PDB file of C-alpha atoms in Angstrom:
ATOM      1  CA  MET A   1      15.022  49.809  14.461  1.00 36.00           C
ATOM      2  CA  GLY A   2      17.394  46.940  13.633  1.00 39.00           C
ATOM      3  CA  ARG A   3      16.561  43.515  12.311  1.00 39.00           C
ATOM      4  CA  SER A   4      15.907  40.694  14.682  1.00 41.00           C
ATOM      5  CA  LYS A   5      18.880  38.478  15.425  1.00 45.00           C
ATOM      6  CA  HIS A   6      16.687  35.494  14.555  1.00 45.00           C
ATOM      7  CA  HIS A   7      16.150  34.298  11.015  1.00 44.00           C
ATOM      8  CA  VAL A   8      12.807  35.286   9.530  1.00 47.00           C
ATOM      9  CA  TYR A   9      11.137  32.103   8.306  1.00 45.00           C
ATOM     10  CA  THR A  10       9.109  32.543   5.164  1.00 50.00           C
ATOM     11  CA  PHE A  11       5.679  30.981   5.045  1.00 51.00           C
ATOM     12  CA  GLY A  12       4.990  28.832   2.062  1.00 56.00           C
ATOM     13  CA  CYS A  13       8.417  27.255   2.347  1.00 67.00           C
ATOM     14  CA  ASP A  14       8.639  23.558   1.663  1.00 69.00           C
ATOM     15  CA  LYS A  15      12.338  23.084   2.416  1.00 80.00           C
ATOM     16  CA  ILE A  16      13.029  20.467   5.065  1.00 85.00           C
ATOM     17  CA  SER A  17      16.243  22.270   6.065  1.00 87.00           C
ATOM     18  CA  GLU A  18      14.247  25.395   6.985  1.00 85.00           C
ATOM     19  CA  TRP A  19      11.701  23.338   8.900  1.00 84.00           C
ATOM     20  CA  LYS A  20      14.532  21.825  10.935  1.00 88.00           C
ATOM     21  CA  ALA A  21      15.903  25.287  11.734  1.00 88.00           C
ATOM     22  CA  ALA A  22      12.423  26.497  12.714  1.00 85.00           C
ATOM     23  CA  ALA A  23      11.833  23.412  14.890  1.00 88.00           C
ATOM     24  CA  LYS A  24      15.174  24.001  16.619  1.00 89.00           C
ATOM     25  CA  LEU A  25      14.207  27.612  17.338  1.00 88.00           C
ATOM     26  CA  ILE A  26      10.833  26.529  18.727  1.00 86.00           C
ATOM     27  CA  LEU A  27      12.507  23.946  20.975  1.00 87.00           C
ATOM     28  CA  GLN A  28      15.018  26.559  22.208  1.00 88.00           C
ATOM     29  CA  THR A  29      12.163  28.960  22.905  1.00 85.00           C
ATOM     30  CA  GLY A  30      10.458  26.302  24.994  1.00 82.00           C
ATOM     31  CA  HIS A  31      13.410  26.315  27.413  1.00 85.00           C
ATOM     32  CA  ARG A  32      13.415  30.076  27.996  1.00 85.00           C
ATOM     33  CA  PRO A  33      12.510  31.100  31.568  1.00 84.00           C
ATOM     34  CA  ASN A  34       9.857  33.568  30.357  1.00 80.00           C
ATOM     35  CA  PHE A  35       8.180  31.064  28.046  1.00 79.00           C
ATOM     36  CA  THR A  36       4.695  30.030  29.204  1.00 75.00           C
ATOM     37  CA  GLY A  37       3.795  27.496  26.526  1.00 76.00           C
ATOM     38  CA  PHE A  38       2.157  27.151  23.153  1.00 75.00           C
ATOM     39  CA  ILE A  39      -1.538  27.809  22.833  1.00 77.00           C
ATOM     40  CA  ASP A  40      -3.422  28.635  19.720  1.00 73.00           C
ATOM     41  CA  GLY A  41      -5.754  31.348  18.500  1.00 77.00           C
ATOM     42  CA  THR A  42      -8.633  32.195  20.784  1.00 83.00           C
ATOM     43  CA  PRO A  43      -7.029  31.187  24.120  1.00 87.00           C
ATOM     44  CA  ALA A  44      -3.927  33.215  23.193  1.00 87.00           C
ATOM     45  CA  LEU A  45      -6.078  36.240  22.415  1.00 88.00           C
ATOM     46  CA  HIS A  46      -7.743  36.055  25.825  1.00 88.00           C
ATOM     47  CA  GLU A  47      -4.369  35.757  27.556  1.00 89.00           C
ATOM     48  CA  ILE A  48      -3.125  38.820  25.657  1.00 89.00           C
ATOM     49  CA  GLU A  49      -6.251  40.739  26.693  1.00 89.00           C
ATOM     50  CA  LYS A  50      -5.641  39.824  30.356  1.00 89.00           C
ATOM     51  CA  GLY A  51      -1.942  40.734  30.180  1.00 88.00           C
ATOM     52  CA  ILE A  52      -0.795  37.159  30.879  1.00 87.00           C
ATOM     53  CA  ILE A  53       1.223  37.039  27.658  1.00 85.00           C
ATOM     54  CA  ALA A  54       2.584  39.854  25.487  1.00 86.00           C
ATOM     55  CA  VAL A  55       2.553  38.192  22.059  1.00 85.00           C
ATOM     56  CA  GLY A  56       0.552  35.440  20.444  1.00 85.00           C
ATOM     57  CA  MET A  57      -0.692  34.037  17.184  1.00 85.00           C
ATOM     58  CA  VAL A  58      -4.384  34.841  16.934  1.00 87.00           C
ATOM     59  CA  PHE A  59      -6.949  34.711  14.191  1.00 87.00           C
ATOM     60  CA  ASN A  60      -7.851  38.123  12.832  1.00 87.00           C
ATOM     61  CA  GLY A  61     -11.576  37.334  12.846  1.00 87.00           C
ATOM     62  CA  ASP A  62     -11.422  36.482  16.564  1.00 89.00           C
ATOM     63  CA  LEU A  63      -9.641  39.764  17.262  1.00 89.00           C
ATOM     64  CA  ALA A  64     -12.142  41.679  15.091  1.00 89.00           C
ATOM     65  CA  TYR A  65     -14.985  40.082  17.067  1.00 89.00           C
ATOM     66  CA  ASP A  66     -13.388  41.071  20.370  1.00 89.00           C
ATOM     67  CA  ILE A  67     -12.691  44.626  19.157  1.00 89.00           C
ATOM     68  CA  GLU A  68     -16.387  44.943  18.314  1.00 87.00           C
ATOM     69  CA  ASN A  69     -17.629  43.338  21.537  1.00 87.00           C
ATOM     70  CA  SER A  70     -14.906  44.160  24.098  1.00 88.00           C
ATOM     71  CA  PRO A  71     -13.202  47.378  22.996  1.00 88.00           C
ATOM     72  CA  LYS A  72     -11.806  48.021  26.484  1.00 89.00           C
ATOM     73  CA  ALA A  73     -10.113  44.593  26.634  1.00 87.00           C
ATOM     74  CA  THR A  74      -8.568  45.009  23.190  1.00 88.00           C
ATOM     75  CA  ARG A  75      -7.564  48.687  23.234  1.00 88.00           C
ATOM     76  CA  TYR A  76      -3.825  47.947  23.596  1.00 89.00           C
ATOM     77  CA  ILE A  77      -3.650  45.073  21.131  1.00 90.00           C
ATOM     78  CA  LYS A  78      -1.980  45.598  17.780  1.00 89.00           C
ATOM     79  CA  TYR A  79      -2.444  43.067  14.997  1.00 87.00           C
ATOM     80  CA  ILE A  80       0.493  42.595  12.630  1.00 88.00           C
ATOM     81  CA  ILE A  81       1.474  40.264   9.848  1.00 88.00           C
ATOM     82  CA  PRO A  82       5.057  39.111  10.484  1.00 86.00           C
ATOM     83  CA  GLU A  83       7.857  40.486   8.321  1.00 85.00           C
ATOM     84  CA  GLY A  84       8.425  36.983   6.930  1.00 83.00           C
ATOM     85  CA  GLY A  85       4.788  36.637   5.995  1.00 85.00           C
ATOM     86  CA  GLY A  86       1.788  34.697   7.119  1.00 85.00           C
ATOM     87  CA  GLU A  87      -0.603  32.056   5.934  1.00 85.00           C
ATOM     88  CA  ILE A  88      -3.657  32.811   3.825  1.00 84.00           C
ATOM     89  CA  TRP A  89      -6.534  30.645   4.877  1.00 79.00           C
ATOM     90  CA  VAL A  90      -9.498  29.880   2.706  1.00 77.00           C
ATOM     91  CA  ASP A  91     -12.755  28.258   3.625  1.00 79.00           C
ATOM     92  CA  ASN A  92     -14.333  26.265   0.874  1.00 86.00           C
ATOM     93  CA  MET A  93     -17.515  24.441   0.076  1.00 91.00           C
ATOM     94  CA  ALA A  94     -17.256  21.186  -1.803  1.00 94.00           C
ATOM     95  CA  ILE A  95     -19.710  18.588  -2.934  1.00 97.00           C
ATOM     96  CA  PRO A  96     -18.519  14.988  -2.548  1.00 96.00           C
ATOM     97  CA  ALA A  97     -18.574  12.966  -5.752  1.00 95.00           C
ATOM     98  CA  HIS A  98     -21.215  10.600  -4.368  1.00 96.00           C
ATOM     99  CA  ALA A  99     -23.344  13.148  -2.496  1.00 97.00           C
ATOM    100  CA  PRO A 100     -26.962  11.927  -2.281  1.00 97.00           C
ATOM    101  CA  HIS A 101     -28.428  15.372  -3.163  1.00 97.00           C
ATOM    102  CA  PRO A 102     -25.899  17.386  -5.220  1.00 97.00           C
ATOM    103  CA  ASN A 103     -28.569  19.763  -6.567  1.00 97.00           C
ATOM    104  CA  LEU A 104     -29.511  20.730  -3.025  1.00 98.00           C
ATOM    105  CA  ALA A 105     -25.825  21.297  -2.259  1.00 97.00           C
ATOM    106  CA  TYR A 106     -25.511  23.601  -5.287  1.00 97.00           C
ATOM    107  CA  LYS A 107     -28.570  25.542  -4.103  1.00 97.00           C
ATOM    108  CA  PHE A 108     -27.008  25.979  -0.677  1.00 96.00           C
ATOM    109  CA  ILE A 109     -23.689  27.153  -2.142  1.00 96.00           C
ATOM    110  CA  ASN A 110     -25.485  29.618  -4.408  1.00 96.00           C
ATOM    111  CA  PHE A 111     -27.497  30.856  -1.409  1.00 97.00           C
ATOM    112  CA  ILE A 112     -24.305  31.527   0.591  1.00 95.00           C
ATOM    113  CA  LEU A 113     -22.704  33.222  -2.443  1.00 94.00           C
ATOM    114  CA  ASN A 114     -25.540  35.748  -2.643  1.00 97.00           C
ATOM    115  CA  ALA A 115     -23.919  39.117  -1.825  1.00 97.00           C
ATOM    116  CA  LYS A 116     -26.337  40.091   0.953  1.00 98.00           C
ATOM    117  CA  ILE A 117     -26.513  36.615   2.498  1.00 97.00           C
ATOM    118  CA  GLY A 118     -22.722  36.244   2.415  1.00 95.00           C
ATOM    119  CA  ALA A 119     -22.318  39.656   4.054  1.00 97.00           C
ATOM    120  CA  GLU A 120     -24.873  38.724   6.707  1.00 97.00           C
ATOM    121  CA  LEU A 121     -22.852  35.598   7.505  1.00 95.00           C
ATOM    122  CA  SER A 122     -19.583  37.560   7.652  1.00 94.00           C
ATOM    123  CA  ASN A 123     -21.139  40.296   9.803  1.00 94.00           C
ATOM    124  CA  TRP A 124     -22.393  37.615  12.195  1.00 93.00           C
ATOM    125  CA  ASN A 125     -19.127  35.678  12.575  1.00 90.00           C
ATOM    126  CA  VAL A 126     -16.861  38.745  12.026  1.00 90.00           C
ATOM    127  CA  TYR A 127     -14.690  36.967   9.481  1.00 89.00           C
ATOM    128  CA  ALA A 128     -13.790  38.156   5.996  1.00 90.00           C
ATOM    129  CA  SER A 129     -15.989  37.478   3.017  1.00 90.00           C
ATOM    130  CA  PRO A 130     -14.337  36.037  -0.096  1.00 86.00           C
ATOM    131  CA  ASN A 131     -17.198  37.495  -2.139  1.00 91.00           C
ATOM    132  CA  ALA A 132     -16.341  40.947  -3.545  1.00 92.00           C
ATOM    133  CA  ALA A 133     -20.052  41.547  -4.194  1.00 95.00           C
ATOM    134  CA  SER A 134     -20.652  41.359  -0.413  1.00 95.00           C
ATOM    135  CA  ARG A 135     -18.259  44.225   0.364  1.00 94.00           C
ATOM    136  CA  PRO A 136     -20.845  47.070   0.322  1.00 96.00           C
ATOM    137  CA  TYR A 137     -22.899  45.213   2.935  1.00 97.00           C
ATOM    138  CA  LEU A 138     -20.043  44.394   5.315  1.00 95.00           C
ATOM    139  CA  ALA A 139     -19.604  45.978   8.737  1.00 93.00           C
ATOM    140  CA  LYS A 140     -16.906  48.662   8.943  1.00 92.00           C
ATOM    141  CA  ILE A 141     -14.444  46.417  10.836  1.00 91.00           C
ATOM    142  CA  LEU A 142     -14.648  43.847   8.029  1.00 92.00           C
ATOM    143  CA  ARG A 143     -13.414  46.482   5.567  1.00 91.00           C
ATOM    144  CA  SER A 144     -10.468  47.437   7.794  1.00 88.00           C
ATOM    145  CA  PRO A 145      -6.840  46.250   7.318  1.00 86.00           C
ATOM    146  CA  LEU A 146      -7.357  43.953  10.313  1.00 86.00           C
ATOM    147  CA  VAL A 147      -9.624  41.762   8.204  1.00 88.00           C
ATOM    148  CA  GLU A 148      -8.989  43.008   4.671  1.00 87.00           C
ATOM    149  CA  PRO A 149      -5.206  43.168   4.133  1.00 88.00           C
ATOM    150  CA  THR A 150      -3.642  46.119   2.357  1.00 89.00           C
ATOM    151  CA  ALA A 151      -1.892  45.633  -1.004  1.00 91.00           C
ATOM    152  CA  ALA A 152       1.491  45.643   0.784  1.00 91.00           C
ATOM    153  CA  GLU A 153       0.291  43.019   3.286  1.00 90.00           C
ATOM    154  CA  TRP A 154      -1.018  40.773   0.498  1.00 89.00           C
ATOM    155  CA  LYS A 155       2.527  40.607  -0.856  1.00 90.00           C
ATOM    156  CA  ARG A 156       3.605  38.948   2.426  1.00 89.00           C
ATOM    157  CA  LEU A 157       0.800  36.377   2.536  1.00 88.00           C
ATOM    158  CA  TYR A 158       1.162  32.837   1.223  1.00 86.00           C
ATOM    159  CA  TYR A 159      -0.837  29.685   0.767  1.00 85.00           C
ATOM    160  CA  MET A 160       0.764  26.797   2.590  1.00 80.00           C
ATOM    161  CA  PRO A 161       2.150  24.236   0.163  1.00 78.00           C
ATOM    162  CA  ALA A 162       0.513  20.849  -0.103  1.00 82.00           C
ATOM    163  CA  LEU A 163       2.750  18.220   1.425  1.00 85.00           C
ATOM    164  CA  LYS A 164       2.980  14.587   0.430  1.00 88.00           C
ATOM    165  CA  GLY A 165       5.370  11.702   0.519  1.00 92.00           C
ATOM    166  CA  ARG A 166       8.780  12.312   2.092  1.00 91.00           C
ATOM    167  CA  LYS A 167       8.043  15.951   2.936  1.00 89.00           C
ATOM    168  CA  LEU A 168       4.772  15.142   4.688  1.00 90.00           C
ATOM    169  CA  LYS A 169       6.439  12.367   6.683  1.00 92.00           C
ATOM    170  CA  ALA A 170       9.338  14.686   7.682  1.00 90.00           C
ATOM    171  CA  PHE A 171       6.996  17.524   8.636  1.00 89.00           C
ATOM    172  CA  ARG A 172       4.796  15.274  10.801  1.00 91.00           C
ATOM    173  CA  ALA A 173       7.847  13.813  12.554  1.00 91.00           C
ATOM    174  CA  MET A 174       9.337  17.247  13.303  1.00 89.00           C
ATOM    175  CA  TRP A 175       6.033  18.693  14.455  1.00 86.00           C
ATOM    176  CA  GLY A 176       5.464  15.654  16.667  1.00 88.00           C
ATOM    177  CA  ASP A 177       8.876  16.157  18.272  1.00 85.00           C
ATOM    178  CA  VAL A 178       8.160  19.848  18.866  1.00 84.00           C
ATOM    179  CA  ARG A 179       4.730  19.182  20.391  1.00 80.00           C
ATOM    180  CA  GLU A 180       6.147  16.559  22.775  1.00 80.00           C
ATOM    181  CA  GLN A 181       8.564  19.047  24.362  1.00 73.00           C
TER     182      GLN A 181
END
């Protein structure tokens, strides 16, 4: 199988020149006769399940949930991480500097970080647990490559860079132009 004729954009990139090239490609895609529009995560997953669209960006936890609850609707769906990589997302819990009850917040965080409690939460929402101690208590699907990337997949995953100043302004302007089309 040959390489795509399109450039593979690497996630984690903070080069304005690459953003411009990506924005141009998105705008060109928007004018294709078989293009139906941009929708995110969960709606895209449902359109894939119904056969309305063939490809979409979906959240792996949403797909894992649907595989568990609607195996017939998801039997033909394959989840992949693009060749150029994908974004790592991380939930976090933070306590504001002037929180009225920081000790209560610490108790809550420690409660969620308990291995069994954290696994119970992950098993309920069918999203990965960042807590390695929760792993033995996780549902089978949460220990699959769909939710827990392989070592090779981890090499293609990136945290998005923090943007500020000129780069943030340029990114917002380009994304605004793309969304208006």
